[in-house]
Coordinates of C-alpha atoms in Angstrom, one line a residue:
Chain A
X1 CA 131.6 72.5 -10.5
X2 CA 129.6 69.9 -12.2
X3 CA 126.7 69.0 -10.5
X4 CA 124.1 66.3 -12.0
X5 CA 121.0 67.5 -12.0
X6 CA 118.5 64.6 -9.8
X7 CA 115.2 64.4 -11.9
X8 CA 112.2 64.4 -9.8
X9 CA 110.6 61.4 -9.3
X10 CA 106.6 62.2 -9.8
X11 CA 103.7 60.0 -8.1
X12 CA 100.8 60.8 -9.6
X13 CA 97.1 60.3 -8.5
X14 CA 95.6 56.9 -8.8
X15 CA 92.2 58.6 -11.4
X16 CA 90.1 55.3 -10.5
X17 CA 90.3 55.8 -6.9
X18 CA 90.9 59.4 -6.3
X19 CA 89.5 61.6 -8.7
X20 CA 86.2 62.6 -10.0
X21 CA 86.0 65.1 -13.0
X22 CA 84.1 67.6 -14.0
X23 CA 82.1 67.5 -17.6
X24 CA 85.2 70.3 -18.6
X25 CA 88.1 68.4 -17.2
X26 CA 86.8 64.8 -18.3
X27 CA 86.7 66.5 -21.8
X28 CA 89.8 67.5 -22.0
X29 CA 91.3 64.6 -20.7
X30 CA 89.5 63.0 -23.4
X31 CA 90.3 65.5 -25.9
X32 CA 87.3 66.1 -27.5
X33 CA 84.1 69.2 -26.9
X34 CA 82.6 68.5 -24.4
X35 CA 79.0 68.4 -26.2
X36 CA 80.6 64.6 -27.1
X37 CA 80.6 63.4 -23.5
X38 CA 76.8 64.6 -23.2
X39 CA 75.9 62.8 -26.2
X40 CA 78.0 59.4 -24.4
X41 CA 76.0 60.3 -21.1
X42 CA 72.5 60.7 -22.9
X43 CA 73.2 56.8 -24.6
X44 CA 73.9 55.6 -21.2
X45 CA 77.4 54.9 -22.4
X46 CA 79.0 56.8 -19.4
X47 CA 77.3 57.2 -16.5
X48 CA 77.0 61.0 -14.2
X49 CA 77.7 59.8 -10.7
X50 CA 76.3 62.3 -8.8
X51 CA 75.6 66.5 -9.2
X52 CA 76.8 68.8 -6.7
X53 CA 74.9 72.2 -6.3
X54 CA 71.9 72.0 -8.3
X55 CA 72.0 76.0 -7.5
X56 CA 75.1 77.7 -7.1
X57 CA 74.0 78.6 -3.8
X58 CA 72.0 75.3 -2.5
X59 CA 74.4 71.7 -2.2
X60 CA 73.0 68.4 -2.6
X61 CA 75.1 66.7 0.0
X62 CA 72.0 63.4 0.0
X63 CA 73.3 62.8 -3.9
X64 CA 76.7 62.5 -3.4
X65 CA 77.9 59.1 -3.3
X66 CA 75.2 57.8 -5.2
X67 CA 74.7 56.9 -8.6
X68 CA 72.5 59.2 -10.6
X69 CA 71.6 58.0 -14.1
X70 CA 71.1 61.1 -16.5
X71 CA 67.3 61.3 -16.7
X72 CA 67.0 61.8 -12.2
X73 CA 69.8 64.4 -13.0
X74 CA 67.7 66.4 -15.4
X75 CA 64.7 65.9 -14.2
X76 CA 66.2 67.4 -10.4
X77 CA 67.4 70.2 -12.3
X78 CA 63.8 71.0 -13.9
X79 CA 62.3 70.6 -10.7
X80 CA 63.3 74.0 -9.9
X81 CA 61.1 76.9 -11.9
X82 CA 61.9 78.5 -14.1
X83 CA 62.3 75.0 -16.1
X84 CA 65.7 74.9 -18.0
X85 CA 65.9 73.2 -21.6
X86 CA 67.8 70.0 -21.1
X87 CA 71.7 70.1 -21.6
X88 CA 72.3 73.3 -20.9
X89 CA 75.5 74.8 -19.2
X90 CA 74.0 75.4 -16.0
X91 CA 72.9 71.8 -15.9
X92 CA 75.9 69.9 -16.8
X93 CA 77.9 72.3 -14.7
X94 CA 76.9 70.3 -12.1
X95 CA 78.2 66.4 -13.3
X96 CA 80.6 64.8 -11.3
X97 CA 82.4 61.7 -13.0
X98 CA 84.0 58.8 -11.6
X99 CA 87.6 58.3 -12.5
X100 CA 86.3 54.9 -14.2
X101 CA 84.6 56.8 -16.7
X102 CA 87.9 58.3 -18.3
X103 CA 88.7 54.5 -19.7
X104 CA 84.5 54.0 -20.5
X105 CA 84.6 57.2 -22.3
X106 CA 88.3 57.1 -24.2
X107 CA 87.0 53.7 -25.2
X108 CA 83.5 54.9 -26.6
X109 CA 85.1 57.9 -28.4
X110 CA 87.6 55.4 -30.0
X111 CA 84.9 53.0 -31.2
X112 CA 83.2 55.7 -32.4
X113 CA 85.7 56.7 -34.4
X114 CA 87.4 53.6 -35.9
X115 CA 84.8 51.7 -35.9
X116 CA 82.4 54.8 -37.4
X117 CA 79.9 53.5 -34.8
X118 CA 76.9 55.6 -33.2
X119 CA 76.2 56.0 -29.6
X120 CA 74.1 53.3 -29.5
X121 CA 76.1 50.7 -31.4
X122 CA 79.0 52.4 -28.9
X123 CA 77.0 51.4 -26.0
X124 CA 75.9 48.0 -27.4
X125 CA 79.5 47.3 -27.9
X126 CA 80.7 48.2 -24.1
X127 CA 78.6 46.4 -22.2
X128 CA 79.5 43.2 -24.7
X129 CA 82.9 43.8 -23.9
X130 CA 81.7 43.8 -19.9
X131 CA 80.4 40.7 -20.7
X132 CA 83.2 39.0 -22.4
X133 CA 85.0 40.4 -19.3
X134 CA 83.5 39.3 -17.0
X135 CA 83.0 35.6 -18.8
X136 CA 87.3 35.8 -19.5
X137 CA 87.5 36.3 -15.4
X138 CA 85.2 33.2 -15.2
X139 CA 88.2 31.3 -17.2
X140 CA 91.0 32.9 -15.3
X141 CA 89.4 32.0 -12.0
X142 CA 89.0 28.1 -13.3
X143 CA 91.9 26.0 -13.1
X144 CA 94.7 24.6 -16.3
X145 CA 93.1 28.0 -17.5
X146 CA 95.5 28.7 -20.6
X147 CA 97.0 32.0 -21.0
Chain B
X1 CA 111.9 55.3 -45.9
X2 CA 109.7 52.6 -46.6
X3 CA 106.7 52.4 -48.9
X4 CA 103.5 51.4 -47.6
X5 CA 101.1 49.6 -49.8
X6 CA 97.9 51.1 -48.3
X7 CA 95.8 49.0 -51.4
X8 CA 97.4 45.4 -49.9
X9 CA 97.1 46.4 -45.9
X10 CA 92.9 46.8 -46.9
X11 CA 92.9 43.5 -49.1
X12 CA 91.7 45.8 -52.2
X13 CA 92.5 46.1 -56.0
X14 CA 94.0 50.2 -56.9
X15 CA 90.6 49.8 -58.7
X16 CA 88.9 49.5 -55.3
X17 CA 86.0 51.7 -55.6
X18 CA 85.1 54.0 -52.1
X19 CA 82.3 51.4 -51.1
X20 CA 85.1 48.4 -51.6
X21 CA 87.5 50.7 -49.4
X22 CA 85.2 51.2 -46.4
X23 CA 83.8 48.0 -46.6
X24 CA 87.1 46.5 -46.3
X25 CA 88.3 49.0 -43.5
X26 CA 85.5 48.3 -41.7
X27 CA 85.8 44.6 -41.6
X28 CA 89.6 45.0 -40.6
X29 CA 88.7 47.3 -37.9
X30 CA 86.3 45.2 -36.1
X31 CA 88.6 42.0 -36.4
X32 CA 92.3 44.0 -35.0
X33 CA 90.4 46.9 -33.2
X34 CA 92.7 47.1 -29.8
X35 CA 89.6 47.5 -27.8
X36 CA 88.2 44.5 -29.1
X37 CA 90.7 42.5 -30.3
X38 CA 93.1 41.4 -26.9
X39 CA 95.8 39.8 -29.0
X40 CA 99.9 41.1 -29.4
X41 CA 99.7 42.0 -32.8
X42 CA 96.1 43.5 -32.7
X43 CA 96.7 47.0 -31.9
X44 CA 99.8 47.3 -34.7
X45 CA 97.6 46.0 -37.6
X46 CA 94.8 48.1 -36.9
X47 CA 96.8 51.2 -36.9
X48 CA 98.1 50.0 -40.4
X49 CA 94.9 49.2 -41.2
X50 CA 93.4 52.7 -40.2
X51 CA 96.6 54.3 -41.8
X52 CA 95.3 53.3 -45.1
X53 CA 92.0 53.8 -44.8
X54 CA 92.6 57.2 -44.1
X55 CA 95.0 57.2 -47.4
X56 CA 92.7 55.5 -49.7
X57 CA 89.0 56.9 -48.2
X58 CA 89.7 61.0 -49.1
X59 CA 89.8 61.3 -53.1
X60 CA 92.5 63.8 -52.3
X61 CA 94.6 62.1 -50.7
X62 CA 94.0 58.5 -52.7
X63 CA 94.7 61.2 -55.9
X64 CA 98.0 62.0 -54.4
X65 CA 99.1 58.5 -53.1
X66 CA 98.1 56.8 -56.7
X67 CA 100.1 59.5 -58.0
X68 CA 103.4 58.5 -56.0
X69 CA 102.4 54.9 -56.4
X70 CA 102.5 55.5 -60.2
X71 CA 106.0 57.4 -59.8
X72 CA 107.4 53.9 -57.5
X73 CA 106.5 51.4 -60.1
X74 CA 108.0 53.5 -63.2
X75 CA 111.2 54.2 -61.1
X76 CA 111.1 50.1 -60.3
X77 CA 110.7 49.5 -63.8
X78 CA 113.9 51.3 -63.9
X79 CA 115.9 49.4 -61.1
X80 CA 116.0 52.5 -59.2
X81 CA 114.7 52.2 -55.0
X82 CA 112.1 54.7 -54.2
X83 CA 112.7 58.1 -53.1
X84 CA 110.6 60.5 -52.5
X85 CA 109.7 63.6 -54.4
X86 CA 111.2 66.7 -53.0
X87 CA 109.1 68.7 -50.5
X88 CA 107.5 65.8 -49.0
X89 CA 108.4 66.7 -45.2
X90 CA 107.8 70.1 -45.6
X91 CA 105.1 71.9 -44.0
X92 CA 104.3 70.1 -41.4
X93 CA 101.6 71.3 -38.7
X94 CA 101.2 69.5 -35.6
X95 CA 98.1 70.1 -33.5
X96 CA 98.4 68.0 -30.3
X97 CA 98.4 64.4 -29.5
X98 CA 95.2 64.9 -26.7
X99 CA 92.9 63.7 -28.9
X100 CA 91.8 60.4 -28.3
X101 CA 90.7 59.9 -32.0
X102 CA 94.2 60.5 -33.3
X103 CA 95.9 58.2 -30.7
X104 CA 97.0 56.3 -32.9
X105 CA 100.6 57.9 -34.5
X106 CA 101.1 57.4 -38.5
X107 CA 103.9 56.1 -40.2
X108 CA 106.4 58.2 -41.2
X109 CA 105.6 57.8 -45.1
X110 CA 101.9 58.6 -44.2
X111 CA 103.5 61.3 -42.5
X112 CA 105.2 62.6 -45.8
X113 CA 103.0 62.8 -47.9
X114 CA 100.3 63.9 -46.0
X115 CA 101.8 65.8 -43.2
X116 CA 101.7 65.7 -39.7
X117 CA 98.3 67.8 -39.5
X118 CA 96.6 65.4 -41.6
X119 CA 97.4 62.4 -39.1
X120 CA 96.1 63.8 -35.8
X121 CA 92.2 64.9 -35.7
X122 CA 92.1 68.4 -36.6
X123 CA 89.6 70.5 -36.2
X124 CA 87.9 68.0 -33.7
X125 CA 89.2 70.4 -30.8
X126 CA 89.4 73.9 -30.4
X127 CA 91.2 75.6 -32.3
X128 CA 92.0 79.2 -30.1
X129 CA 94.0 81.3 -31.9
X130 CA 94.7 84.1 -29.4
X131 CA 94.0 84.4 -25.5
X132 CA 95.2 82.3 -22.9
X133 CA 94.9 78.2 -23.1
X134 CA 95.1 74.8 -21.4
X135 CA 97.3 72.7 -22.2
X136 CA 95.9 69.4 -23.9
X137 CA 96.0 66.2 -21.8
X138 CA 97.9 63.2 -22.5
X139 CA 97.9 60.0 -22.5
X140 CA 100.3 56.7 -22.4
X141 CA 100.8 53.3 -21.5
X142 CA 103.1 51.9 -19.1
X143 CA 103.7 48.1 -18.3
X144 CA 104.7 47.3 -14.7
X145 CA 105.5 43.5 -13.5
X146 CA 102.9 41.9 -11.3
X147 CA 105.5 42.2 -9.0
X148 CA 105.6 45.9 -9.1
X149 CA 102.2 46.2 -8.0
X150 CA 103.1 44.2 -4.8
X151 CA 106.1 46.6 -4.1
X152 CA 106.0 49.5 -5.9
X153 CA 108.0 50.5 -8.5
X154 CA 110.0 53.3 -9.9
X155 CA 109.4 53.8 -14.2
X156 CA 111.3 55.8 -16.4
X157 CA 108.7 56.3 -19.0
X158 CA 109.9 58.0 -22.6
X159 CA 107.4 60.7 -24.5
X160 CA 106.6 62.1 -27.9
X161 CA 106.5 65.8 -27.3
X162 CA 105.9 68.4 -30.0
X163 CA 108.0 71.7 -29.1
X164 CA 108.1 74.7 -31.1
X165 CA 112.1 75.7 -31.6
X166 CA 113.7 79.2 -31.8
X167 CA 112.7 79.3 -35.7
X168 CA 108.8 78.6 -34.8
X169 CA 108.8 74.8 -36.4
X170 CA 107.9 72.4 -34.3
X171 CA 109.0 68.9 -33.8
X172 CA 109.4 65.8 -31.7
X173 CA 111.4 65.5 -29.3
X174 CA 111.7 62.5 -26.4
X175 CA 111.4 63.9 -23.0
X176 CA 111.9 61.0 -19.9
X177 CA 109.8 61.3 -16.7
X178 CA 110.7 59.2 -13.4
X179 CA 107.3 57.7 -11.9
X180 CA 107.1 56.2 -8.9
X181 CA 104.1 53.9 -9.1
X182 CA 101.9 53.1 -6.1
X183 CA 102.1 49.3 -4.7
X184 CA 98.3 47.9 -4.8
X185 CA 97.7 50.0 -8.2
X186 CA 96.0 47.3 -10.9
X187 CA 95.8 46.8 -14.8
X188 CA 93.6 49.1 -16.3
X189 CA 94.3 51.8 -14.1
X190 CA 95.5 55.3 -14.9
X191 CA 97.9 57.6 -12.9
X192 CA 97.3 61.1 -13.1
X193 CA 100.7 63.7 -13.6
X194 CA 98.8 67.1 -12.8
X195 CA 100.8 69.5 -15.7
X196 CA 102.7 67.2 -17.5
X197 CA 100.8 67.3 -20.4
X198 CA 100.8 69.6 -23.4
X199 CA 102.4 72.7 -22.5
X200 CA 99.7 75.6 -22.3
X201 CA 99.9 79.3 -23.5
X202 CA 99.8 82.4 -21.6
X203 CA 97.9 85.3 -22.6
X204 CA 100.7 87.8 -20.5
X205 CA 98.6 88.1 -17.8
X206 CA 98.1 84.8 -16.4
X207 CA 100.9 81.9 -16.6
X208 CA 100.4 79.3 -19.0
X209 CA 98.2 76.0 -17.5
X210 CA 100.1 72.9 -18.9
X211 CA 97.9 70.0 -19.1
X212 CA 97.9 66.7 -17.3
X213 CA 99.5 63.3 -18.1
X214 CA 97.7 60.5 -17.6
X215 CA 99.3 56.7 -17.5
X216 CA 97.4 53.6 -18.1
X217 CA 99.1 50.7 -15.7
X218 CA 99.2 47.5 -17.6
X219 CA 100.4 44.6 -16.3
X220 CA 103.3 41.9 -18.5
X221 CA 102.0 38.8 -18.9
X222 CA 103.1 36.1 -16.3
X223 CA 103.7 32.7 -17.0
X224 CA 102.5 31.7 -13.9
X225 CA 99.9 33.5 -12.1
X226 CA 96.8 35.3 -13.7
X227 CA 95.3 38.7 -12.4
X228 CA 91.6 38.7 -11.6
X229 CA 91.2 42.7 -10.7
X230 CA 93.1 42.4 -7.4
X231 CA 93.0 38.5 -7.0
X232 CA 95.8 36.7 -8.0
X233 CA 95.2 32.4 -9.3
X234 CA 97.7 30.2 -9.7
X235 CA 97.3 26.7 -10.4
X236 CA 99.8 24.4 -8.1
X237 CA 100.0 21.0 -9.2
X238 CA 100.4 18.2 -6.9
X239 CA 100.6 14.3 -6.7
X240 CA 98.2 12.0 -6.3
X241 CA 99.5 11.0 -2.4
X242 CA 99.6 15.1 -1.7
X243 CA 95.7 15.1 -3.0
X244 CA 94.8 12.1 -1.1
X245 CA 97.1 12.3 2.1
X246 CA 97.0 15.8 2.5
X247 CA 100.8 17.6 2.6
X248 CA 102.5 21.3 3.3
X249 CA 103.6 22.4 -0.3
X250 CA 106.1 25.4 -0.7
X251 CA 104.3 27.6 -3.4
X252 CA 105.2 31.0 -5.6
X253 CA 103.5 34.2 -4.8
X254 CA 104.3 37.7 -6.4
X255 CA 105.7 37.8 -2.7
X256 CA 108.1 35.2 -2.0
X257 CA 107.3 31.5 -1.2
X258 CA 105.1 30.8 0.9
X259 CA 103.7 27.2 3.1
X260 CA 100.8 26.1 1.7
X261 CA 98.8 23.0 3.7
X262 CA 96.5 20.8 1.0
X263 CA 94.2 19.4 3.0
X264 CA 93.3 15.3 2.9
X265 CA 91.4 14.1 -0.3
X266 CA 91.7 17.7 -2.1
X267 CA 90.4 16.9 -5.6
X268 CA 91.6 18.8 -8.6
X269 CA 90.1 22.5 -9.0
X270 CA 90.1 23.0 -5.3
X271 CA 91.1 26.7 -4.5
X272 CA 92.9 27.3 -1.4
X273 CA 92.4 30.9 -0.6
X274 CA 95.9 32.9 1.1
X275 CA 93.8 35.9 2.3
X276 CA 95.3 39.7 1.7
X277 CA 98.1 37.7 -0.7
X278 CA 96.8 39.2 -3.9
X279 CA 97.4 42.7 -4.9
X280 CA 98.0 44.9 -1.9
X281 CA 95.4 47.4 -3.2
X282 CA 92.6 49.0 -0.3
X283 CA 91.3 46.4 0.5
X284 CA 94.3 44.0 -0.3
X285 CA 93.0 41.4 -2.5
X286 CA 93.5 37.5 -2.1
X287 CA 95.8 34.8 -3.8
X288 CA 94.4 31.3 -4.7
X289 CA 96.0 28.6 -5.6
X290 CA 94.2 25.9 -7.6
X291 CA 95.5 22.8 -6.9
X292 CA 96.3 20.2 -10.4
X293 CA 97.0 16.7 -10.3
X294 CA 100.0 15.7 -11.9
X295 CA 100.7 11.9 -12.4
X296 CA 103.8 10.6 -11.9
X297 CA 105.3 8.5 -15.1
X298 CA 104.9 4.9 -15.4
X299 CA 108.4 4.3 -16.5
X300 CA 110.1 1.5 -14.8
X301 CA 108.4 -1.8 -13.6
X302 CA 108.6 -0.9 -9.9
X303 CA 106.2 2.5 -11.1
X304 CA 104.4 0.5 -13.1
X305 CA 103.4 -2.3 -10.3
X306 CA 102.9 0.6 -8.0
X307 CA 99.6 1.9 -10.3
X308 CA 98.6 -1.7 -11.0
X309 CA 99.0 -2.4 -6.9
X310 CA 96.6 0.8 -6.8
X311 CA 94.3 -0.8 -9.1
X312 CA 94.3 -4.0 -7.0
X313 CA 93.1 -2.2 -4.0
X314 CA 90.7 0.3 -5.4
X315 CA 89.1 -2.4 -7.3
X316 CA 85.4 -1.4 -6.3
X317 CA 86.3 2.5 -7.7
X318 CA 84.7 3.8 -10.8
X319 CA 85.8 6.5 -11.9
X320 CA 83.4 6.8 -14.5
X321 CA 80.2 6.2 -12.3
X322 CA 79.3 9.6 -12.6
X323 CA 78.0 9.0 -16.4
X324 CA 76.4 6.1 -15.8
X325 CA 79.6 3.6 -17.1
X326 CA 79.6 0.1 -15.5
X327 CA 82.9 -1.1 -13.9
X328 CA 85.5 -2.2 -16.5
X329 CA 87.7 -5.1 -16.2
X330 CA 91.3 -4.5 -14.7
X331 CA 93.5 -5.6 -17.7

């Protein structure tokens, strides 16, 4: 008897809506160490949105949902003695990503590369290319807008 | 296979010193870099351009392309077509495609003479030799029709994957996945496949993790409407009467047609919003259409008394008065 096998038919997660990573699993899905991200996140190129259980035992359920730039996440995680070094496992154990920052972060790591730019020029060029976004959306909202 | 003259893709003589050869890859790289540069063609001719960058920038591997480049010319010299030397494709390592510095694939002559290992960014991730290991993740692009975001669609998308065969080499083989992709999902997004990435390795204890696939969604472009996030524009044009009368147009969505009412005197640029028409996302976004005035021609002498009748009885309108013009003469 020949039967066809029926491929399955996957659905995926939507990343920008429904998934925030860890430092570990936004690394890999950028595929680099993970020490590339903190460098990204200490530029200001990618943002941590929140961090979740300062202490493994205590939750921070008043940060969630909020945006927390990288110097309010250290400084939350040095506000409990003994004072950590900055960067450390335990701290960036914590981060939580939004699913925006895989595209933010794939580009930075690409511009990096092929352009041989530092984090700063990195971060320069992103929120340029916000701008010219957000000036393109200008055009396409205008009318007898070419395309 | 086809030659690639890595000297002519960077603009530079073979006596190019390394300051010539980075100064022209970077130039290229910041006018065809995909992520800055939105055009068709942008993304191919940076990828040639970082091919021969990565060629010409190592000594090494400049040493060993002058060297083949030599052999080429002699055996043109000689009216013969170029062929390879033996042992070119041996050899090859590949060490995942997760990396999104190496996302970019080579040409198969860079590929040759360099080998596989060389194209991809090794040693930029770990390198594990025993013990138990992810997967890498991957990544791809998949274009939908604006269309498909409204519905949903169903993708068969083809990949690249490296498998090792019974003999332990490794190579490429194309491996197609059905996706069904969400209505309401928008360009620039990215789908998540949980374990349909790079296969991972067991260490015998614990099964192997694969990794995950991710798909960027980008959209074809239209000829009519244009994507704004999840608003849709389209520009509708309409007569002058329609503008100045008012009329119930039939207009295109992504949808289906749909009844549109202009309202009286609507001048060009107006937007007339169709709430929840745009991409059915959460929230659904809205469709506009931005009305145009088209002019009908002035062909016959019955259309061309009809705009000089219209002059006759608009003859107090100026048009210009806005920059200060005085009133000009009716011919």
């Amino acid at each position: 008897m020949n039967s066809i096998p029926v491929a399955p038919v996957f659905h995926g997660i939507l990343v920008e809506e429904q998934v925030q990573f860890t430092l570990i699993e936004l690394s890999r899905a950028c595929g680099v160490e993970p020490h590339r991200l903190v460098a990204l996140v200490e530029e200001g190129v990618v943002a941590v949105r929140t961090t979740v259980g300062i202490d493994a035992t205590t939750k921070a359920p008043s940060e969630s949902g909020t945006t927390m730039p990288f110097a309010a996440a250290t400084s939350a995680a040095h506000s409990s003695p003994p004072a950590r070094p900055p960067l450390s496992d335990a701290d960036t154990r914590h981060w939580r990503f939004d699913g925006v920052s895989l595209r933010r972060a794939r580009t930075a790591l690409r511009l990096n590369h092929d352009l041989e730019l530092n984090a700063a020029g990195v971060a320069l060029v992103l929120d340029l290319l916000e701008r010219i976004d957000q000036l393109e959306s200008r055009l396409r909202r205008a009318a007898g807008t070419p395309r | 296979m086809e030659f690639k003259d890595y000297y002519a893709t960077l603009g530079v003589a073979k006596t190019a010193t390394a300051a010539d050869i980075k100064r022209a890859y970077r130039t290229l790289a910041r006018k065809h870099h995909p992520d800055l540069n939105k055009d068709a063609g942008a993304e191919a001719r940076f990828k040639e351009v970082a091919e021969a960058y990565k060629a010409l920038h190592d000594p090494e591997k400049r040493a060993a392309y002058d060297d083949i480049n030599l052999r080429r010319e002699q055996q043109r010299q000689q009216g013969e077509a170029f062929t390879p030397p033996p042992g070119w494709d041996s050899g090859y390592e590949y060490s995942g495609r997760g990396d999104a510095e190496a996302s970019y694939a080579h040409s198969d002559f860079f590929e040759a003479l360099f080998g596989r290992q060389a194209s991809n960014g090794a040693g930029t991730r770990r390198q594990r030799s025993t013990g138990a290991r992810t997967g890498d993740d991957h990544h791809a692009k998949i274009q939908i029709d604006l269309q498909d975001a409204y519905f949903g669609a169903r993708r068969t998308v083809s990949l690249q994957v490296a498998q090792r065969d019974a003999d332990g080499q490794l190579a490429l083989h194309t491996r197609q996945l059905d996706v069904q992709i969400a209505k309401g999902v928008r360009s620039g997004q990215h789908l998540r496949l949980a374990g349909q990435g790079g296969a991972g390795v067991s260490d015998g204890t614990t099964p192997a993790v694969n990794g995950d696939l991710y798909l960027e969604i980008q959209f074809a472009a239209h000829p009519h409407f244009r994507i704004d996030d999840r608003d849709v524009y389209i520009d509708v044009p309409i007569a002058p009467w329609e503008a100045a009368l008012g009329a119930s147009i039939t207009v295109p969505t992504p949808a289906g047609q749909v009844q549109l009412t202009v309202p009286a005197e609507s001048q060009a640029g107006r937007k007339l919003r169709l709430k929840g028409k745009g991409i059915p996302s959460n929230p659904p976004g809205d469709l506009y259409a931005v009305l145009t005035l088209t002019l009908p021609p002035a062909d016959t002498a019955a259309q061309q008394g009809a705009y000089r009748h219209m002059g006759e009885v608009w003859r107090d309108f100026n048009p210009r008065a806005s920059l200060g013009m005085p009133m000009t003469e009716a011919p």
